[in-house]
mmCIF file of C-alpha atoms in Angstrom:
data_model
loop_
_atom_site.group_PDB
_atom_site.id
_atom_site.type_symbol
_atom_site.label_atom_id
_atom_site.label_comp_id
_atom_site.label_asym_id
_atom_site.label_seq_id
_atom_site.Cartn_x
_atom_site.Cartn_y
_atom_site.Cartn_z
ATOM 1 C CA MET A 16 -0.014 -0.061 -0.137
ATOM 2 C CA ILE A 17 1.050 3.566 -0.616
ATOM 3 C CA TYR A 18 0.447 6.335 1.587
ATOM 4 C CA TYR A 19 1.836 9.871 1.854
ATOM 5 C CA THR A 20 3.644 12.289 4.248
ATOM 6 C CA LYS A 21 4.289 15.950 3.738
ATOM 7 C CA LYS A 22 7.759 14.995 2.155
ATOM 8 C CA GLY A 23 6.538 12.249 -0.353
ATOM 9 C CA SER A 24 5.116 8.797 -0.593
ATOM 10 C CA ILE A 25 5.818 5.911 1.815
ATOM 11 C CA SER A 26 5.279 2.203 1.013
ATOM 12 C CA VAL A 27 3.915 -0.123 3.789
ATOM 13 C CA GLU A 28 3.058 -3.760 3.827
ATOM 14 C CA ASP A 29 -0.605 -4.661 3.058
ATOM 15 C CA LYS A 30 -0.897 -6.825 6.024
ATOM 16 C CA PRO A 31 -0.681 -5.325 9.506
ATOM 17 C CA PHE A 32 1.577 -7.188 12.017
ATOM 18 C CA ALA A 33 -0.349 -5.822 15.075
ATOM 19 C CA LYS A 34 -3.563 -4.092 16.215
ATOM 20 C CA GLY A 35 -4.156 -1.817 19.061
ATOM 21 C CA GLY A 36 -7.443 -0.086 20.041
ATOM 22 C CA GLN A 37 -8.878 1.489 16.665
ATOM 23 C CA ALA A 38 -5.613 1.249 14.862
ATOM 24 C CA PHE A 39 -3.498 -1.150 12.713
ATOM 25 C CA ILE A 40 0.270 -1.232 12.776
ATOM 26 C CA HIS A 41 2.134 -1.809 9.397
ATOM 27 C CA ASN A 42 5.663 -2.258 8.688
ATOM 28 C CA VAL A 43 7.275 0.363 6.343
ATOM 29 C CA LEU A 44 8.880 -1.229 3.388
ATOM 30 C CA HIS A 45 12.707 -0.459 2.875
ATOM 31 C CA HIS A 46 12.585 1.439 6.264
ATOM 32 C CA LYS A 47 12.971 -1.403 8.728
ATOM 33 C CA ALA A 48 13.149 0.835 11.865
ATOM 34 C CA LEU A 49 9.812 2.472 11.078
ATOM 35 C CA VAL A 50 5.998 1.363 11.246
ATOM 36 C CA VAL A 51 2.915 3.234 10.257
ATOM 37 C CA LYS A 52 -0.249 3.314 12.582
ATOM 38 C CA ILE A 53 -3.349 3.551 10.648
ATOM 39 C CA TYR A 54 -6.625 4.271 12.282
ATOM 40 C CA SER A 55 -10.016 2.964 11.286
ATOM 41 C CA LYS A 56 -13.653 3.440 12.065
ATOM 42 C CA LEU A 57 -13.077 6.893 13.858
ATOM 43 C CA THR A 58 -15.846 9.289 13.808
ATOM 44 C CA PRO A 59 -15.027 12.381 11.544
ATOM 45 C CA GLN A 60 -14.816 14.601 14.753
ATOM 46 C CA LYS A 61 -12.585 11.962 16.657
ATOM 47 C CA LYS A 62 -10.320 11.761 13.481
ATOM 48 C CA GLN A 63 -9.915 15.633 13.294
ATOM 49 C CA ASN A 64 -9.280 15.782 16.830
ATOM 50 C CA LEU A 65 -6.673 13.134 16.717
ATOM 51 C CA GLU A 66 -5.039 14.581 13.625
ATOM 52 C CA GLN A 67 -4.587 17.962 15.232
ATOM 53 C CA LYS A 68 -3.253 16.169 18.411
ATOM 54 C CA ILE A 69 -0.676 14.242 16.350
ATOM 55 C CA GLU A 70 0.251 17.357 14.547
ATOM 56 C CA TYR A 71 0.898 19.146 17.810
ATOM 57 C CA MET A 72 3.072 16.266 19.082
ATOM 58 C CA VAL A 73 5.320 16.212 15.771
ATOM 59 C CA SER A 74 5.933 19.821 16.008
ATOM 60 C CA HIS A 75 6.386 19.894 19.748
ATOM 61 C CA ASP A 76 8.756 17.056 20.477
ATOM 62 C CA PRO A 77 9.783 17.247 24.056
ATOM 63 C CA PHE A 78 12.679 14.967 23.318
ATOM 64 C CA LYS A 79 13.925 16.835 20.151
ATOM 65 C CA ASN A 80 17.247 17.978 21.933
ATOM 66 C CA SER A 81 17.623 14.851 24.249
ATOM 67 C CA PRO A 82 20.342 12.411 23.807
ATOM 68 C CA VAL A 83 19.510 9.556 21.348
ATOM 69 C CA GLN A 84 18.935 7.112 24.065
ATOM 70 C CA ILE A 85 16.124 9.247 25.517
ATOM 71 C CA LYS A 86 14.737 10.024 22.196
ATOM 72 C CA GLU A 87 14.527 6.256 21.526
ATOM 73 C CA SER A 88 12.832 5.689 24.779
ATOM 74 C CA ALA A 89 9.410 7.104 23.887
ATOM 75 C CA VAL A 90 7.767 5.860 20.831
ATOM 76 C CA TRP A 91 6.687 9.419 19.643
ATOM 77 C CA PRO A 92 5.030 10.235 16.328
ATOM 78 C CA ILE A 93 7.455 11.141 13.536
ATOM 79 C CA GLU A 94 5.194 12.319 10.908
ATOM 80 C CA SER A 95 1.586 12.371 9.727
ATOM 81 C CA VAL A 96 0.261 9.926 6.960
ATOM 82 C CA TYR A 97 -2.308 10.754 4.417
ATOM 83 C CA ASP A 98 -4.293 8.555 1.971
ATOM 84 C CA ALA A 99 -4.368 9.173 -1.874
ATOM 85 C CA GLN A 100 -7.286 11.641 -1.202
ATOM 86 C CA LYS A 101 -4.987 13.494 1.123
ATOM 87 C CA LYS A 102 -7.159 12.568 4.132
ATOM 88 C CA TRP A 103 -5.173 12.007 7.452
ATOM 89 C CA VAL A 104 -5.092 8.312 8.393
ATOM 90 C CA GLY A 105 -2.395 7.954 10.939
ATOM 91 C CA TYR A 106 1.359 8.535 11.542
ATOM 92 C CA VAL A 107 4.847 7.195 11.271
ATOM 93 C CA MET A 108 6.693 6.128 14.498
ATOM 94 C CA PRO A 109 9.773 4.119 15.412
ATOM 95 C CA LYS A 110 9.415 0.274 15.532
ATOM 96 C CA VAL A 111 10.141 -1.549 18.630
ATOM 97 C CA GLU A 112 11.700 -5.077 18.350
ATOM 98 C CA HIS A 113 13.214 -7.670 20.663
ATOM 99 C CA ALA A 114 11.412 -6.203 23.632
ATOM 100 C CA ILE A 115 8.818 -7.489 26.396
ATOM 101 C CA THR A 116 6.249 -5.564 28.231
ATOM 102 C CA LEU A 117 7.114 -4.387 31.706
ATOM 103 C CA THR A 118 4.042 -6.366 32.780
ATOM 104 C CA LYS A 119 6.226 -9.595 32.416
ATOM 105 C CA LEU A 120 7.989 -8.476 35.395
ATOM 106 C CA THR A 121 5.350 -6.762 37.472
ATOM 107 C CA SER A 122 3.060 -9.816 37.188
ATOM 108 C CA GLY A 123 5.718 -12.108 38.263
ATOM 109 C CA ALA A 124 5.438 -14.175 34.850
ATOM 110 C CA LYS A 125 7.193 -17.577 35.337
ATOM 111 C CA ARG A 126 8.274 -17.899 31.672
ATOM 112 C CA LEU A 127 10.507 -15.246 30.382
ATOM 113 C CA PRO A 128 12.849 -15.475 27.094
ATOM 114 C CA ALA A 129 16.144 -16.682 28.043
ATOM 115 C CA ASN A 130 17.776 -13.436 27.703
ATOM 116 C CA PHE A 131 15.318 -11.677 30.220
ATOM 117 C CA LEU A 132 15.712 -14.179 33.056
ATOM 118 C CA LYS A 133 18.242 -11.852 34.822
ATOM 119 C CA PHE A 134 15.320 -9.542 35.486
ATOM 120 C CA LYS A 135 13.251 -12.194 37.407
ATOM 121 C CA VAL A 136 12.696 -11.191 41.044
ATOM 122 C CA ASP A 137 14.536 -14.436 42.196
ATOM 123 C CA GLN A 138 17.716 -13.724 40.627
ATOM 124 C CA VAL A 139 20.686 -12.334 42.640
ATOM 125 C CA ASN A 140 20.861 -8.540 42.041
ATOM 126 C CA SER A 141 17.717 -8.244 40.314
ATOM 127 C CA TYR A 142 16.790 -5.469 42.731
ATOM 128 C CA ASN A 143 19.589 -3.257 41.410
ATOM 129 C CA THR A 144 18.690 -4.243 37.857
ATOM 130 C CA ARG A 145 14.961 -3.137 38.480
ATOM 131 C CA LEU A 146 16.000 0.154 40.121
ATOM 132 C CA LYS A 147 18.012 1.010 36.951
ATOM 133 C CA VAL A 148 14.952 0.170 34.725
ATOM 134 C CA LEU A 149 12.850 2.578 36.899
ATOM 135 C CA TYR A 150 15.584 5.122 36.706
ATOM 136 C CA ASN A 151 15.381 4.887 32.951
ATOM 137 C CA ILE A 152 11.685 5.344 32.993
ATOM 138 C CA SER A 153 11.763 8.406 35.356
ATOM 139 C CA SER A 154 14.626 9.897 33.109
ATOM 140 C CA VAL A 155 12.173 9.887 30.064
ATOM 141 C CA LEU A 156 9.088 11.110 32.114
ATOM 142 C CA SER A 157 11.008 13.813 33.753
ATOM 143 C CA ILE A 158 12.020 15.341 30.261
ATOM 144 C CA LEU A 159 8.242 14.870 29.107
ATOM 145 C CA HIS A 160 7.064 16.825 32.017
ATOM 146 C CA SER A 161 9.792 19.687 31.796
ATOM 147 C CA ASN A 162 7.637 21.937 29.404
ATOM 148 C CA GLN A 163 4.435 21.203 31.327
ATOM 149 C CA ASN A 164 2.480 20.517 28.243
ATOM 150 C CA TYR A 165 2.117 16.849 28.472
ATOM 151 C CA THR A 166 0.586 14.302 30.919
ATOM 152 C CA LEU A 167 0.508 10.747 29.891
ATOM 153 C CA VAL A 168 -2.463 9.798 32.233
ATOM 154 C CA ASP A 169 -2.171 6.068 31.408
ATOM 155 C CA ILE A 170 1.231 5.053 32.648
ATOM 156 C CA LYS A 171 1.062 1.290 33.178
ATOM 157 C CA PRO A 172 3.415 -1.721 32.552
ATOM 158 C CA ASP A 173 1.631 -2.685 29.450
ATOM 159 C CA ASN A 174 2.670 0.526 28.009
ATOM 160 C CA VAL A 175 6.340 0.312 28.742
ATOM 161 C CA LEU A 176 8.542 -2.135 26.816
ATOM 162 C CA LEU A 177 11.871 -3.431 27.998
ATOM 163 C CA THR A 178 14.953 -4.668 26.025
ATOM 164 C CA ASP A 179 17.239 -7.230 27.343
ATOM 165 C CA GLN A 180 19.703 -4.383 28.194
ATOM 166 C CA GLY A 181 17.253 -2.763 30.544
ATOM 167 C CA LEU A 182 16.405 0.090 28.122
ATOM 168 C CA ILE A 183 12.761 1.068 27.793
ATOM 169 C CA ARG A 184 10.483 2.135 25.185
ATOM 170 C CA ILE A 185 7.197 3.998 26.188
ATOM 171 C CA ILE A 186 4.231 3.375 23.766
ATOM 172 C CA ASP A 187 0.811 4.401 23.205
ATOM 173 C CA CYS A 188 2.076 8.045 23.507
ATOM 174 C CA ASP A 189 -1.033 9.326 21.408
ATOM 175 C CA SER A 190 -3.304 8.825 24.221
ATOM 176 C CA ILE A 191 -1.775 11.560 26.017
ATOM 177 C CA GLN A 192 -3.083 14.722 27.395
ATOM 178 C CA ILE A 193 -1.909 18.217 25.996
ATOM 179 C CA GLY A 194 -2.338 21.379 27.840
ATOM 180 C CA GLN A 195 -0.988 24.944 28.070
ATOM 181 C CA ASN A 196 -1.266 27.143 31.297
ATOM 182 C CA LYS A 197 -3.216 24.442 32.973
ATOM 183 C CA LYS A 198 -5.926 24.586 30.145
ATOM 184 C CA VAL A 199 -6.419 21.447 28.102
ATOM 185 C CA ILE A 200 -6.017 21.463 24.390
ATOM 186 C CA HIS A 201 -6.543 17.779 23.882
ATOM 187 C CA PHE A 202 -7.859 15.528 26.488
ATOM 188 C CA ALA A 203 -6.330 11.993 27.568
ATOM 189 C CA ASN A 204 -8.054 9.058 25.826
ATOM 190 C CA VAL A 205 -7.972 6.483 28.749
ATOM 191 C CA THR A 206 -6.490 5.593 32.035
ATOM 192 C CA THR A 207 -6.124 2.162 33.678
ATOM 193 C CA GLU A 208 -7.942 1.566 37.118
ATOM 194 C CA GLU A 209 -5.296 -0.404 38.694
ATOM 195 C CA PHE A 210 -2.842 2.443 38.333
ATOM 196 C CA ALA A 211 -4.991 5.458 38.629
ATOM 197 C CA PRO A 212 -4.683 7.764 41.692
ATOM 198 C CA PRO A 213 -7.461 8.201 44.391
ATOM 199 C CA GLU A 214 -8.967 11.451 42.712
ATOM 200 C CA HIS A 215 -9.950 9.374 39.931
ATOM 201 C CA HIS A 216 -11.550 6.502 42.026
ATOM 202 C CA ASN A 217 -13.457 8.949 44.249
ATOM 203 C CA LYS A 218 -14.799 10.779 41.220
ATOM 204 C CA LYS A 219 -13.116 14.203 42.201
ATOM 205 C CA THR A 220 -11.475 14.281 38.851
ATOM 206 C CA ASP A 221 -12.176 13.149 35.306
ATOM 207 C CA PHE A 222 -9.558 13.033 32.987
ATOM 208 C CA THR A 223 -12.039 13.226 29.992
ATOM 209 C CA ARG A 224 -13.050 16.773 31.322
ATOM 210 C CA ASP A 225 -10.397 18.062 33.668
ATOM 211 C CA TYR A 226 -6.985 19.257 33.531
ATOM 212 C CA ILE A 227 -4.700 16.409 34.707
ATOM 213 C CA SER A 228 -1.304 17.655 36.228
ATOM 214 C CA SER A 229 1.897 15.922 36.145
ATOM 215 C CA LYS A 230 1.375 14.429 39.813
ATOM 216 C CA TRP A 231 -1.235 11.927 38.265
ATOM 217 C CA ASP A 232 1.742 10.489 36.243
ATOM 218 C CA SER A 233 3.889 10.635 39.302
ATOM 219 C CA TYR A 234 1.304 8.474 41.372
ATOM 220 C CA GLN A 235 1.083 6.117 38.493
ATOM 221 C CA PHE A 236 4.960 5.710 38.446
ATOM 222 C CA GLY A 237 4.940 5.165 42.127
ATOM 223 C CA VAL A 238 2.541 2.270 41.749
ATOM 224 C CA ILE A 239 4.881 0.708 38.996
ATOM 225 C CA ALA A 240 8.038 1.210 40.990
ATOM 226 C CA TYR A 241 6.437 -0.258 44.305
ATOM 227 C CA THR A 242 5.114 -3.204 42.273
ATOM 228 C CA LEU A 243 8.520 -3.725 40.546
ATOM 229 C CA LEU A 244 10.608 -3.606 43.749
ATOM 230 C CA LEU A 245 8.588 -5.466 46.089
ATOM 231 C CA ASN A 246 6.527 -7.719 43.667
ATOM 232 C CA ILE A 247 3.265 -6.658 44.802
ATOM 233 C CA HIS A 248 0.864 -3.583 43.994
ATOM 234 C CA PRO A 249 0.810 -1.054 47.011
ATOM 235 C CA PHE A 250 -2.915 -1.697 47.362
ATOM 236 C CA PHE A 251 -3.092 -5.560 46.929
ATOM 237 C CA GLY A 252 -2.707 -8.049 49.384
ATOM 238 C CA LEU A 253 -4.466 -6.199 52.311
ATOM 239 C CA THR A 254 -7.247 -6.876 54.599
ATOM 240 C CA HIS A 255 -8.721 -4.513 57.338
ATOM 241 C CA ARG A 256 -8.626 -6.055 60.649
ATOM 242 C CA THR A 257 -12.049 -4.600 61.820
ATOM 243 C CA ARG A 258 -13.726 -3.460 58.762
ATOM 244 C CA LYS A 259 -15.073 -6.421 56.722
ATOM 245 C CA ASP A 260 -16.836 -4.126 54.405
ATOM 246 C CA ILE A 261 -13.765 -3.005 52.708
ATOM 247 C CA THR A 262 -13.079 -5.691 50.117
ATOM 248 C CA SER A 263 -11.908 -4.139 46.784
ATOM 249 C CA PHE A 264 -8.548 -2.508 46.061
ATOM 250 C CA GLU A 265 -10.345 0.673 44.998
ATOM 251 C CA GLU A 266 -11.680 1.004 48.746
ATOM 252 C CA TYR A 267 -8.091 0.684 49.989
ATOM 253 C CA VAL A 268 -6.982 3.386 47.395
ATOM 254 C CA THR A 269 -9.833 5.839 48.194
ATOM 255 C CA GLY A 270 -9.611 5.270 52.007
ATOM 256 C CA GLY A 271 -5.982 6.027 51.990
ATOM 257 C CA TYR A 272 -4.780 2.535 53.239
ATOM 258 C CA PHE A 273 -1.131 2.606 52.052
ATOM 259 C CA PRO A 274 0.350 -0.263 54.054
ATOM 260 C CA HIS A 275 3.245 1.969 55.282
ATOM 261 C CA GLY A 276 1.070 5.027 56.115
ATOM 262 C CA LEU A 277 -0.707 6.306 59.285
ATOM 263 C CA LYS A 278 -3.180 3.695 58.779
ATOM 264 C CA LYS A 279 -0.993 0.678 58.706
ATOM 265 C CA GLY A 280 -1.947 -0.396 62.266
ATOM 266 C CA GLU A 281 -5.373 -1.036 61.007
ATOM 267 C CA LEU A 282 -4.094 -3.544 58.317
ATOM 268 C CA ASN A 283 -2.992 -7.083 57.800
ATOM 269 C CA MET A 284 -0.896 -7.339 54.850
ATOM 270 C CA ALA A 285 0.774 -9.921 52.513
ATOM 271 C CA LYS A 286 4.436 -10.807 53.285
ATOM 272 C CA PRO A 287 5.999 -8.901 50.195
ATOM 273 C CA HIS A 288 4.978 -5.587 51.798
ATOM 274 C CA LEU A 289 7.026 -6.380 54.722
ATOM 275 C CA ASN A 290 10.285 -6.007 52.595
ATOM 276 C CA PHE A 291 9.522 -2.213 52.213
ATOM 277 C CA SER A 292 11.678 -1.458 55.293
ATOM 278 C CA LEU A 293 14.195 -4.345 54.838
ATOM 279 C CA LEU A 294 14.908 -3.495 51.074
ATOM 280 C CA LEU A 295 14.471 0.270 50.433
ATOM 281 C CA SER A 296 16.549 3.059 51.810
ATOM 282 C CA SER A 297 14.908 5.782 53.882
ATOM 283 C CA GLU A 298 14.875 8.397 51.146
ATOM 284 C CA LEU A 299 13.264 5.846 48.750
ATOM 285 C CA ARG A 300 10.770 5.013 51.446
ATOM 286 C CA ASN A 301 10.081 8.555 52.057
ATOM 287 C CA ASN A 302 9.213 9.085 48.263
ATOM 288 C CA PHE A 303 6.618 6.374 48.463
ATOM 289 C CA LEU A 304 5.180 7.937 51.530
ATOM 290 C CA LYS A 305 4.922 11.286 50.035
ATOM 291 C CA CYS A 306 3.270 9.555 46.888
ATOM 292 C CA PHE A 307 0.640 7.344 48.502
ATOM 293 C CA ALA A 308 0.202 8.610 52.147
ATOM 294 C CA ASP A 309 0.797 12.542 52.043
ATOM 295 C CA GLY A 310 -0.256 12.569 48.188
ATOM 296 C CA HIS A 311 -3.459 10.879 49.010
ATOM 297 C CA PHE A 312 -5.013 14.143 50.346
ATOM 298 C CA ASN A 313 -2.903 16.607 48.372
ATOM 299 C CA PRO A 314 -1.610 15.414 45.005
ATOM 300 C CA GLU A 315 0.811 18.354 44.760
ATOM 301 C CA VAL A 316 3.096 16.971 47.502
ATOM 302 C CA ARG A 317 3.536 13.775 45.565
ATOM 303 C CA PRO A 318 7.318 13.613 44.152
ATOM 304 C CA THR A 319 7.669 14.998 40.578
ATOM 305 C CA MET A 320 9.433 12.755 38.208
ATOM 306 C CA THR A 321 12.672 14.628 38.584
ATOM 307 C CA GLU A 322 12.547 13.721 42.402
ATOM 308 C CA TRP A 323 11.865 10.173 41.604
ATOM 309 C CA LYS A 324 14.743 10.297 39.245
ATOM 310 C CA THR A 325 17.115 11.765 41.775
ATOM 311 C CA VAL A 326 16.232 9.343 44.492
ATOM 312 C CA LEU A 327 16.569 6.270 42.336
ATOM 313 C CA PHE A 328 19.909 7.432 41.068
ATOM 314 C CA LYS A 329 21.178 7.773 44.708
ATOM 315 C CA GLU A 330 19.616 4.412 45.676
ATOM 316 C CA ILE A 331 21.715 2.906 42.674
ATOM 317 C CA SER A 332 24.851 4.756 43.640
ATOM 318 C CA LEU A 333 24.679 3.448 47.282
ATOM 319 C CA VAL A 334 26.861 0.464 46.325
ATOM 320 C CA ASP A 335 27.423 -0.438 42.822
ATOM 321 C CA LYS A 336 26.767 -4.132 43.305
ATOM 322 C CA ARG A 337 24.772 -5.118 46.497
ATOM 323 C CA PRO A 338 24.928 -8.897 47.132
ATOM 324 C CA MET A 339 21.229 -10.259 47.218
ATOM 325 C CA THR A 340 19.789 -13.233 48.856
ATOM 326 C CA ILE A 341 17.469 -15.049 46.374
ATOM 327 C CA ASN A 342 14.785 -15.969 48.998
ATOM 328 C CA VAL A 343 13.701 -12.611 49.617
ATOM 329 C CA ASN A 344 15.800 -10.629 47.197
ATOM 330 C CA GLN A 345 17.100 -8.011 49.764
ATOM 331 C CA PRO A 346 20.697 -7.017 50.731
ATOM 332 C CA SER A 347 22.480 -9.781 52.406
ATOM 333 C CA GLN A 348 24.990 -7.205 54.089
ATOM 334 C CA PRO A 349 24.234 -4.169 55.795
ATOM 335 C CA ARG A 350 24.184 -0.993 53.638
ATOM 336 C CA LYS A 351 27.190 1.095 53.535
ATOM 337 C CA LYS A 352 28.080 4.511 51.690
ATOM 338 C CA SER A 353 29.899 4.139 48.452
ATOM 339 C CA GLN A 354 33.701 5.069 48.792
ATOM 340 C CA ASN A 355 33.097 7.093 45.554
ATOM 341 C CA PRO A 356 29.440 8.441 45.694
ATOM 342 C CA VAL A 357 28.023 9.586 42.630
ATOM 343 C CA SER A 358 25.927 12.764 42.603
ATOM 344 C CA PRO A 359 23.053 12.833 40.165
ATOM 345 C CA ILE A 360 23.465 15.207 37.143
ATOM 346 C CA LEU A 361 19.710 15.930 36.281
ATOM 347 C CA GLY A 362 18.949 16.931 32.741
ATOM 348 C CA SER A 363 22.327 15.878 31.414
ATOM 349 C CA ASN A 364 22.833 12.277 32.540
ATOM 350 C CA PRO A 365 21.923 9.882 29.574
ATOM 351 C CA ILE A 366 19.641 6.925 30.011
ATOM 352 C CA GLN A 367 21.835 3.954 31.064
ATOM 353 C CA SER A 368 21.664 0.335 29.997
ATOM 354 C CA ALA A 369 20.441 -1.368 33.194
ATOM 355 C CA LEU A 370 23.360 -4.045 32.923
ATOM 356 C CA SER A 371 26.231 -1.447 32.527
ATOM 357 C CA TRP A 372 25.903 1.396 35.022
ATOM 358 C CA PRO A 373 27.226 4.010 34.666
ATOM 359 C CA PRO A 374 28.284 4.442 31.944
ATOM 360 C CA LEU A 375 27.040 2.545 29.097
ATOM 361 C CA ALA A 376 29.585 -0.292 28.526
ATOM 362 C CA GLN A 377 29.602 0.337 24.811
ATOM 363 C CA ALA A 378 27.311 2.465 22.605
ATOM 364 C CA VAL A 379 27.743 0.442 19.514
ATOM 365 C CA ARG A 380 25.785 2.528 17.106
ATOM 366 C CA THR A 381 23.584 5.611 17.540
ATOM 367 C CA ALA A 382 21.858 8.151 15.399
ATOM 368 C CA THR A 383 19.602 11.007 15.654
ATOM 369 C CA LEU A 384 16.082 10.092 14.666
ATOM 370 C CA LYS A 385 15.167 11.549 11.316
ATOM 371 C CA LYS A 386 12.126 12.263 9.200
ATOM 372 C CA PRO A 387 11.288 9.421 6.608
ATOM 373 C CA GLY A 388 12.118 11.578 3.616
ATOM 374 C CA ASN A 389 15.736 12.074 4.958
ATOM 375 C CA LEU A 390 16.359 8.462 5.986
ATOM 376 C CA SER A 391 18.914 6.353 4.364
ATOM 377 C CA PRO A 392 19.494 2.569 4.903
ATOM 378 C CA GLN A 393 22.681 3.094 7.031
ATOM 379 C CA SER A 394 20.923 5.663 9.419
ATOM 380 C CA ILE A 395 17.885 3.359 9.859
ATOM 381 C CA LYS A 396 20.028 0.446 10.948
ATOM 382 C CA SER A 397 21.787 2.883 13.415
ATOM 383 C CA MET A 398 18.560 4.099 15.003
ATOM 384 C CA GLN A 399 18.440 1.724 17.793
ATOM 385 C CA LEU A 400 21.084 1.820 20.717
ATOM 386 C CA ALA A 401 22.777 -1.415 21.135
ATOM 387 C CA ALA A 402 24.612 -1.456 24.705
ATOM 388 C CA ALA A 403 26.992 -4.269 25.382
ATOM 389 C CA PHE A 404 26.379 -6.466 28.365
ATOM 390 C CA SER A 405 28.627 -5.745 31.231
ATOM 391 C CA PRO A 406 28.233 -8.652 33.812
#
């Protein structure tokens, strides 16, 4: 099939290789690192709104001046695509290969590809590796939030792809909220109940009508971080000691029953929650308390993504390689200060492979993402960062 961009024609495979929501994903012929997302069955109004949204994202790329590793970490629209009648049908975006969804880790999947086994919670030092994955996610989100125009609203493990080197790719960015001066230009399309903050569950905020601040994303990141590090959702595995009417996780969320907050004495909790004090530093624990306890009543006190990034960097820098016991995946030796502490350099520290920290053991090939009309086969091949494994 032939489609068109503002720079010329683009050929795609007739048969889509994936489907998501109301769109099909097609490989671009002769450009192996690109795909086209083609929408179908949209109402004229929805299609017009989406076209305007994508055009805004293309012309206001928050990662434009970022290091290539950051650019590749968000599957951002590159250019709009039109049919032969010059009607908007979708957009070009980078292709992601050889990756799994973060859900494979947060759900405790027993079967992983052999090259991803290092991320399993029962592996020695997987705690450190998972910290670095979270740092990589926070690095991307902190840049996304830096101009205050974008809020993802639907951050969840299904929307984060992970390579075997611990590099990440955030997908489904087209569902994002776009705003200026706290006024919405384009509303978000969706959020996910399991990761949504209390203001969503108690109906105080409606993402389809209200402006959503970046603190919504900060909360969702906190849920992912807690789940990835402790192997349990912060509001799962809880029972109230006296109130038998509280049965759903939504009720624990809206009631402010964070298992390490002021109401912890009212709860019985599953064993993974008990590793909170054993595994995490006091500074990282404090971030979770700000996110889920203090931030329950006042979202503005939740950590920003830059604050999450800073704390995670410090956590990683405490000890380069902490020995772990496999049974509970916690430090097997008392914490000690690094002899050569590393200070976070926010805004300039490139995203790192989770397996070579810091710096990247070897950046095999890198290139700045280019528009389809300017792509050569050589530059296409070099779009994906390849990081050497450093055991």
